[in-house]
Tab-separated table of C-alpha atoms and ligand atoms in Angstrom:
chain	number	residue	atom	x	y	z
A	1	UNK	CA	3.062	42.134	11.407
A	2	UNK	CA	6.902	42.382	11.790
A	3	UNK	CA	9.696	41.595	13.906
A	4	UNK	CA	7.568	38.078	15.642
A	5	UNK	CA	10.761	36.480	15.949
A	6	UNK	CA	13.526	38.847	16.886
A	7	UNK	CA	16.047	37.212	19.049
A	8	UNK	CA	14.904	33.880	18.320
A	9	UNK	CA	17.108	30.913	17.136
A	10	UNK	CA	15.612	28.971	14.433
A	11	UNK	CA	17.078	25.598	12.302
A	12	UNK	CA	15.401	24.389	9.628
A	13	UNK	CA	16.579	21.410	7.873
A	14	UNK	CA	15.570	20.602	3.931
A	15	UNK	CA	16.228	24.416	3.317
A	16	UNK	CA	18.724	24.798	0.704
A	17	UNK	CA	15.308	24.739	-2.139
A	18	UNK	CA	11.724	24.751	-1.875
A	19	UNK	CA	9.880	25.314	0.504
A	20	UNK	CA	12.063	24.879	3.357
A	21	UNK	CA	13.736	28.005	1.534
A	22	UNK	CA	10.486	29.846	1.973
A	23	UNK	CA	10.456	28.958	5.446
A	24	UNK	CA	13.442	30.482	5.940
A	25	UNK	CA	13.018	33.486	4.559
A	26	UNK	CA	9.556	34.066	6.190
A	27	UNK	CA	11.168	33.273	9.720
A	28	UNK	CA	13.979	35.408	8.762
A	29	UNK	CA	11.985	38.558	7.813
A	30	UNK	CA	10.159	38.063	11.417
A	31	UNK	CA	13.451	38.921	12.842
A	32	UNK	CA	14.313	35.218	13.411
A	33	UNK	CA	17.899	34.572	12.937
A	34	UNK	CA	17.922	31.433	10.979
A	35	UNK	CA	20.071	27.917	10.412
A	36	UNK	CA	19.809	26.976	7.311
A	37	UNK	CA	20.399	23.154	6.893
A	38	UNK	CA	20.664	20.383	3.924
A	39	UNK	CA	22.543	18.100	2.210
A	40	UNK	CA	22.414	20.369	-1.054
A	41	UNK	CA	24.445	23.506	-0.857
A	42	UNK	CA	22.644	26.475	1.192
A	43	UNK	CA	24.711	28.983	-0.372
A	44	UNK	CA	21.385	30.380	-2.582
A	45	UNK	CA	19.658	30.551	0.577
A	46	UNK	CA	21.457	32.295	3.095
A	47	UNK	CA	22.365	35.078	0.315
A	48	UNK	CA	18.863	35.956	-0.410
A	49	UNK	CA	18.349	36.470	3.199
A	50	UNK	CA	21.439	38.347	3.536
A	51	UNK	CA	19.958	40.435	0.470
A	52	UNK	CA	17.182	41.101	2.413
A	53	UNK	CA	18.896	42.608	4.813
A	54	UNK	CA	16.445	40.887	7.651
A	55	UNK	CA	17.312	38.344	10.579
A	56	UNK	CA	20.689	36.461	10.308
A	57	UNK	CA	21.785	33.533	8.158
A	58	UNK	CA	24.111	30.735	8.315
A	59	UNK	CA	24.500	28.116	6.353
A	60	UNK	CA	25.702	24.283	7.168
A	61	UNK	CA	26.100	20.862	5.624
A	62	UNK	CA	24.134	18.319	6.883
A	63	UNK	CA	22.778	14.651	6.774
A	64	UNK	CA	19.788	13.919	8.861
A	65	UNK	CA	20.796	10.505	8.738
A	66	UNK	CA	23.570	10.900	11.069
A	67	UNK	CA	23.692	11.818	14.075
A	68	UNK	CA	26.765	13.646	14.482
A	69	UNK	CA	25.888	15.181	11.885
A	70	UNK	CA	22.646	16.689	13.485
A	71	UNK	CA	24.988	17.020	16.348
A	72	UNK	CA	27.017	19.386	14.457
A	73	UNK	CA	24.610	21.215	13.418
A	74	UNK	CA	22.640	22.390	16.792
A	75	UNK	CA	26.840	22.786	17.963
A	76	UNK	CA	26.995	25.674	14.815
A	77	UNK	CA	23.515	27.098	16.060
A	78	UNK	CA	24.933	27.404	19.210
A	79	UNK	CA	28.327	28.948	18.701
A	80	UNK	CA	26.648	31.359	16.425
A	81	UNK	CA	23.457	32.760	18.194
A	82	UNK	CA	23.971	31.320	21.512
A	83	UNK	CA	20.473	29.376	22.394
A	84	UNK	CA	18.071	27.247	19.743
A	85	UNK	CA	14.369	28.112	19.910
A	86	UNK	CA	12.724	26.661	16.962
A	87	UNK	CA	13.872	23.456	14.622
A	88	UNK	CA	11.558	23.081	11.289
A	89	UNK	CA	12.108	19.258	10.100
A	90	UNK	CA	11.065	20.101	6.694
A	91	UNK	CA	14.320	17.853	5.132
A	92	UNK	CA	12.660	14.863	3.292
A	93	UNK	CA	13.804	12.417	0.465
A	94	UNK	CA	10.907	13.724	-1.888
A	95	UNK	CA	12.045	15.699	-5.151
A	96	UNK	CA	14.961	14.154	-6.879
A	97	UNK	CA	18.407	15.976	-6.561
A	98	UNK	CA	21.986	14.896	-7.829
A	99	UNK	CA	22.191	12.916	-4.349
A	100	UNK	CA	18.931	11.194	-4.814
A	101	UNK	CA	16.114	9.980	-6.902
A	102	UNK	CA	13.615	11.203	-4.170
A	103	UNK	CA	10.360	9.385	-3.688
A	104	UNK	CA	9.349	7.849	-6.735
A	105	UNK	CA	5.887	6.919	-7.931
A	106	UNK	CA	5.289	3.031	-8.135
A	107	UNK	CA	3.075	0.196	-6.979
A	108	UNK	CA	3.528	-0.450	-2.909
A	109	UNK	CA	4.993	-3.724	-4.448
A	110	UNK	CA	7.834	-2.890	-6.257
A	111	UNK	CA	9.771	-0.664	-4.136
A	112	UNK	CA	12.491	-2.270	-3.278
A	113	UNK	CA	13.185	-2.935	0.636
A	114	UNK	CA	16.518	0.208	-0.295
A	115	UNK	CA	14.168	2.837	-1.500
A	116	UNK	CA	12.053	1.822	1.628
A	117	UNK	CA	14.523	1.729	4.145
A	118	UNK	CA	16.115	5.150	2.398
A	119	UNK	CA	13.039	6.398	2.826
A	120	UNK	CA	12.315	6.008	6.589
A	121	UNK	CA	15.943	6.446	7.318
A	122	UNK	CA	15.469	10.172	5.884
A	123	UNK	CA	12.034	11.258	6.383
A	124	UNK	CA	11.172	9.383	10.035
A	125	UNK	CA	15.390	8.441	11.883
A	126	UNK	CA	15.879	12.081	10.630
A	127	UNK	CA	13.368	14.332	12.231
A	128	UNK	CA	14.346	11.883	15.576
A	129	UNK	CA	17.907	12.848	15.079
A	130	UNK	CA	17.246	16.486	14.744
A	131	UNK	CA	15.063	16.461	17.579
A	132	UNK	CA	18.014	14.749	19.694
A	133	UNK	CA	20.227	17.046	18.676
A	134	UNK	CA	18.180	20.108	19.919
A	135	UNK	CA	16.028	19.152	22.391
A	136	UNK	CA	19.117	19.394	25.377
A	137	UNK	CA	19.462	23.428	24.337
A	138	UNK	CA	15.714	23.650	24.524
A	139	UNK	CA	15.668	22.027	28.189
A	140	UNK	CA	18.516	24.282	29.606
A	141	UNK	CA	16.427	27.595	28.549
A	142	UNK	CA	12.749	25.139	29.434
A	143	UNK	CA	11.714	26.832	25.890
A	144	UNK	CA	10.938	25.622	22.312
A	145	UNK	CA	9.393	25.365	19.603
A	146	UNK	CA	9.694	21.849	17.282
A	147	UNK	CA	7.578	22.190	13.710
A	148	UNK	CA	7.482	18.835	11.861
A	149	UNK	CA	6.284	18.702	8.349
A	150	UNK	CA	3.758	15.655	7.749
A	151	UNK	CA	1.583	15.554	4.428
A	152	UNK	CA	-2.584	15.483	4.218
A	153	UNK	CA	-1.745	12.237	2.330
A	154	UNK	CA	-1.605	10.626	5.437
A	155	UNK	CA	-5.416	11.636	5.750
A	156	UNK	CA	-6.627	11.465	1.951
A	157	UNK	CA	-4.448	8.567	1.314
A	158	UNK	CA	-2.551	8.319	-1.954
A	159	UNK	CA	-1.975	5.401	-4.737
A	160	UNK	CA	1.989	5.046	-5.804
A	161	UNK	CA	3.834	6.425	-2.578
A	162	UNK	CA	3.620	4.323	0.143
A	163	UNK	CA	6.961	4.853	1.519
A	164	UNK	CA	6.766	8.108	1.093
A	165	UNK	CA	3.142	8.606	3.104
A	166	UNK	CA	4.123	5.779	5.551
A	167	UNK	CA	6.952	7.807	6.525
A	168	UNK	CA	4.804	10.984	6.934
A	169	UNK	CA	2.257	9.472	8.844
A	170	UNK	CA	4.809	8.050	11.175
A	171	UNK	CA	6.237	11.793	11.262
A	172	UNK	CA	2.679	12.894	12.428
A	173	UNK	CA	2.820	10.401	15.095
A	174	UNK	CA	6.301	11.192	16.125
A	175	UNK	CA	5.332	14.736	17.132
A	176	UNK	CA	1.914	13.948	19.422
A	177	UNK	CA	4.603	11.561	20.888
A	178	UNK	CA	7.101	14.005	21.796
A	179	UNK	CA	4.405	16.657	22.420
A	180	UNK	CA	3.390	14.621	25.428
A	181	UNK	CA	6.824	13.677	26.896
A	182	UNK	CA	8.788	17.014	26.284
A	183	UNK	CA	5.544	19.875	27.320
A	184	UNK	CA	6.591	19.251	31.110
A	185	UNK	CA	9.889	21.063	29.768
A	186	UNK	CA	7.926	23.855	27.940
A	187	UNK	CA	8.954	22.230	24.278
A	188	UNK	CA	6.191	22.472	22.282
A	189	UNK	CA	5.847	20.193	18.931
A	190	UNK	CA	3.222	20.896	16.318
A	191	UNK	CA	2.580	19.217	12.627
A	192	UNK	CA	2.405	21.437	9.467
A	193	UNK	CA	0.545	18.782	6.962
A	194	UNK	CA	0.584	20.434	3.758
A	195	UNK	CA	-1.700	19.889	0.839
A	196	UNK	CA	0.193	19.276	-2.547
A	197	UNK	CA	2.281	22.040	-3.736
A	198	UNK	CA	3.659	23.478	-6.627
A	199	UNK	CA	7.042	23.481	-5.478
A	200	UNK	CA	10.131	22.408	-7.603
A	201	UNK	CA	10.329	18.861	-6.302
A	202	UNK	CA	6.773	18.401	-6.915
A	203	UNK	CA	7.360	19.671	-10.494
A	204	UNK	CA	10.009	17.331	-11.226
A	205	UNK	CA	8.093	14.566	-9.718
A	206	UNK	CA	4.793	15.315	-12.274
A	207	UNK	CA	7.538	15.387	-15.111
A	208	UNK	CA	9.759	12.174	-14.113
A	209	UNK	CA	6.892	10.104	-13.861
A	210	UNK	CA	4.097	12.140	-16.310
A	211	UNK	CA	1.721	12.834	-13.626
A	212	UNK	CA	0.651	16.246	-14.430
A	213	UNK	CA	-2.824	15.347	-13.673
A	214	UNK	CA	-2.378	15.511	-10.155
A	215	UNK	CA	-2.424	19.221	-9.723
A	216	UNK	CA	-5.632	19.004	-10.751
A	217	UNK	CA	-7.064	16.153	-8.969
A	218	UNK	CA	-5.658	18.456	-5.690
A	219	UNK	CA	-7.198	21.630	-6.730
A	220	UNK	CA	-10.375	20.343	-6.940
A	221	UNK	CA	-10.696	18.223	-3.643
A	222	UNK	CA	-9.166	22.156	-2.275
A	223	UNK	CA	-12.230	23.880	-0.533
A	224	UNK	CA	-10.232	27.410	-1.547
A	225	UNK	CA	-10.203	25.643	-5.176
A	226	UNK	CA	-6.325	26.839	-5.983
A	227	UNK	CA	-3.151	25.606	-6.595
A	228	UNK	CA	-0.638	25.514	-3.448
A	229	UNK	CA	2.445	27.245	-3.436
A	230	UNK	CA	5.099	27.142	-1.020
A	231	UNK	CA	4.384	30.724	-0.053
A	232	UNK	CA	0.823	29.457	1.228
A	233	UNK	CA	2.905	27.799	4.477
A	234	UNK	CA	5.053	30.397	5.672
A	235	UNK	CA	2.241	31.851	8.187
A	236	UNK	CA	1.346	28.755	9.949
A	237	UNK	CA	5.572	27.870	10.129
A	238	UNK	CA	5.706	31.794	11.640
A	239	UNK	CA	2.561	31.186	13.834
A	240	UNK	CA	4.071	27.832	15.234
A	241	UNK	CA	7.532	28.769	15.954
A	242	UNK	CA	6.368	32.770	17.832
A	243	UNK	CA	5.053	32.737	21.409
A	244	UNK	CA	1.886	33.204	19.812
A	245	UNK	CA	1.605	29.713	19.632
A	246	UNK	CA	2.579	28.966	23.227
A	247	UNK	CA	-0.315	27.200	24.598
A	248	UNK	CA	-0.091	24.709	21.615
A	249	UNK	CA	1.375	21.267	21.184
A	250	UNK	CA	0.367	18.240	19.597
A	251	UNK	CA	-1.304	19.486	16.652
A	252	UNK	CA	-1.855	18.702	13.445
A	253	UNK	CA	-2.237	22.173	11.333
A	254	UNK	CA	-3.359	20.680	7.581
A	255	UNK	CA	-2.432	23.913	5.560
A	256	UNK	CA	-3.841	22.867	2.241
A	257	UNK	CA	-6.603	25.116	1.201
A	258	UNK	CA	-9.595	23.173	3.052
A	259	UNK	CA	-8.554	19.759	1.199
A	260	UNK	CA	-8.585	17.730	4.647
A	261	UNK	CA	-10.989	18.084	7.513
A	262	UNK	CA	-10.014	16.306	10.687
A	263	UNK	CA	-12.638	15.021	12.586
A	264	UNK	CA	-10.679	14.471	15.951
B	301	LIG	N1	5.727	19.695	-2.262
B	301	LIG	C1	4.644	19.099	-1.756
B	301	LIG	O1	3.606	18.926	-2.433
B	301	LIG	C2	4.655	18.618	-0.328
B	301	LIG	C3	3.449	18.219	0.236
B	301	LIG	C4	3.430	17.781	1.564
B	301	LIG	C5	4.601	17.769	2.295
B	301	LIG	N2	5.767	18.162	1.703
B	301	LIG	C6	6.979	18.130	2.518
B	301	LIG	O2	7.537	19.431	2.556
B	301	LIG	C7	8.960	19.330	2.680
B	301	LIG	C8	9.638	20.118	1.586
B	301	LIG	O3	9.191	19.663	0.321
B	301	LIG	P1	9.684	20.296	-1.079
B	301	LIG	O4	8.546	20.206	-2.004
B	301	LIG	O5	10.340	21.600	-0.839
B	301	LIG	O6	10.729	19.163	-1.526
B	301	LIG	P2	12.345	19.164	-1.662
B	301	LIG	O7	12.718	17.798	-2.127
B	301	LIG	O8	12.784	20.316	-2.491
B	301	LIG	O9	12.801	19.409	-0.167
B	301	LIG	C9	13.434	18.434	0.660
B	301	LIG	C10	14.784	18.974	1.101
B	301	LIG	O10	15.351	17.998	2.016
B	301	LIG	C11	16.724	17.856	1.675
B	301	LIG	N3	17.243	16.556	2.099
B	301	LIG	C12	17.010	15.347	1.535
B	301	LIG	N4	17.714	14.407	2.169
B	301	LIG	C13	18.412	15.016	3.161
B	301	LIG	C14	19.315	14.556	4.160
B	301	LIG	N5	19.661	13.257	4.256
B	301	LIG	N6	19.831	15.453	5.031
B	301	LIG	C15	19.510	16.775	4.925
B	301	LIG	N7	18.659	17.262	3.989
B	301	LIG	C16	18.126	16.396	3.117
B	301	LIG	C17	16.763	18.005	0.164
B	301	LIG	O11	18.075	18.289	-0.298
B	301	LIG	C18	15.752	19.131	-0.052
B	301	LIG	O12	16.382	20.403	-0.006
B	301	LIG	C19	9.275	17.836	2.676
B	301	LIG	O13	9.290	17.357	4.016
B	301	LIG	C20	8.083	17.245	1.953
B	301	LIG	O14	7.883	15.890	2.286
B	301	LIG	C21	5.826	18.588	0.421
């Protein structure tokens, strides 16, 4: 299938690597044209889509920490396409980068109250920012689609990373929140929990802090019994962000291979 999301409008922030880059170009090659968003440069990005030759890229700086910022950024969607339909919040403080450690393994009791804070001020203040930002475009055209990107941590639980997993099981909660008050205006807002995967961050993060074991440990709680790629999300991000997905809001999608089964 082809073309899902011609003429649609689609941010996603945390895109400039990863897999908020494979995100990108998966909504792209529906047709989507695509903002691609971070605080690294996007340049990498937006050129492979633009080698592609499939929906539209731009590319802009920004901090989900700030506002105007966020602002900024649904003002560039505008200008350029004209109407927002879709906003992925896939930007997180998670692998480390040359602006940040990212979330580092240790016991719950000694990260320090700035690696906490840093962390919620990212991963939970962000996604509300974003959503701030967007949301009045989406109530003008009473249409759209908001994807937020929790972890199956939050149900399997994980030792070392509670700032990290705190933050995406607030991001989880955030969404059924907003499900509820924005549905009257035809926004829908789904969770994408992904299983662990074998993306660049998470590679760094085995090697910083020699935790190579934990691909394994993932694999084999996996009912599909595989490592995860990035590639692995791209259908349910396509799925949640077409108007085949219309009827749904509020959920919680765990795409990780059958790791997590929800019993509500
Ligand atoms: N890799 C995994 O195993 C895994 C599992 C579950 C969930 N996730 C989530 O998936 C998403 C992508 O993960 P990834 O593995 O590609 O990691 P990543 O670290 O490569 O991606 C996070 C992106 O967010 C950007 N970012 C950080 N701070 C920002 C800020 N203040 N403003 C704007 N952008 C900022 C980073 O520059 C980066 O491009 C994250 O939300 C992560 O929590 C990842």
């Amino acid at each position: 299938m082809a073309d899902l999301l011609a003429g649609k409008t689609i941010i996603i922030t945390g895109a400039a690597r990863g897999i908020g880059q494979a995100y990108s170009l998966a909504l792209a090659a529906q047709g989507a044209n695509v903002v691609i968003a971070d605080i690294l440069d996007t340049a990498d990005t937006v050129a492979q889509i633009e080698a592609a030759g499939s929906g539209a890229a731009i590319g802009v700086a920004l901090d989900v920490t700030d506002i105007d910022s966020c602002r900024a950024m649904a003002a560039a969607a505008l200008d350029s396409y004209g109407r927002i339909d879709g906003l992925i919040n896939n930007a997180a403080l998670f692998g480390p980068s040359d602006k940040t450690k990212g979330a580092e393994l240790m016991p719950f009791d000694a990260i320090d109250e700035q690696m906490w804070d840093n962390m919620m001020a990212v991963n939970v203040k962000g996604a509300w920012n974003c959503c701030k930002a967007v949301v009045p475009a989406m109530r003008e055209q009473n249409y759209g689609k908001i994807v937020n990107i929790s972890s199956n941590t939050v149900a399997l639980g994980a030792a070392h990373l509670l700032h990290y997993v705190t933050s995406k099981g607030a991001i989880a909660t955030l969404s059924r929140c907003l499900a509820k008050e924005l549905g009257p205006e035809g926004i829908r807002v789904n969770t994408i929990s992904p299983g662990f995967i074998q993306s660049q961050a998470s590679l760094d993060i085995m090697e910083n802090f020699d935790a190579h074991a934990i691909t394994d440990e993932m694999k084999n709680v996996c009912a599909l019994g595989r490592e995860q790629y990035p590639d692995d999300l791209v259908g349910s991000a396509i799925y949640l962000c077409s108007e085949l997905s219309d009827f749904v809001s509020g959920q919680t999608l765990y795409v990780d291979g059958g790791a997590t089964f929800s019993g509500i």
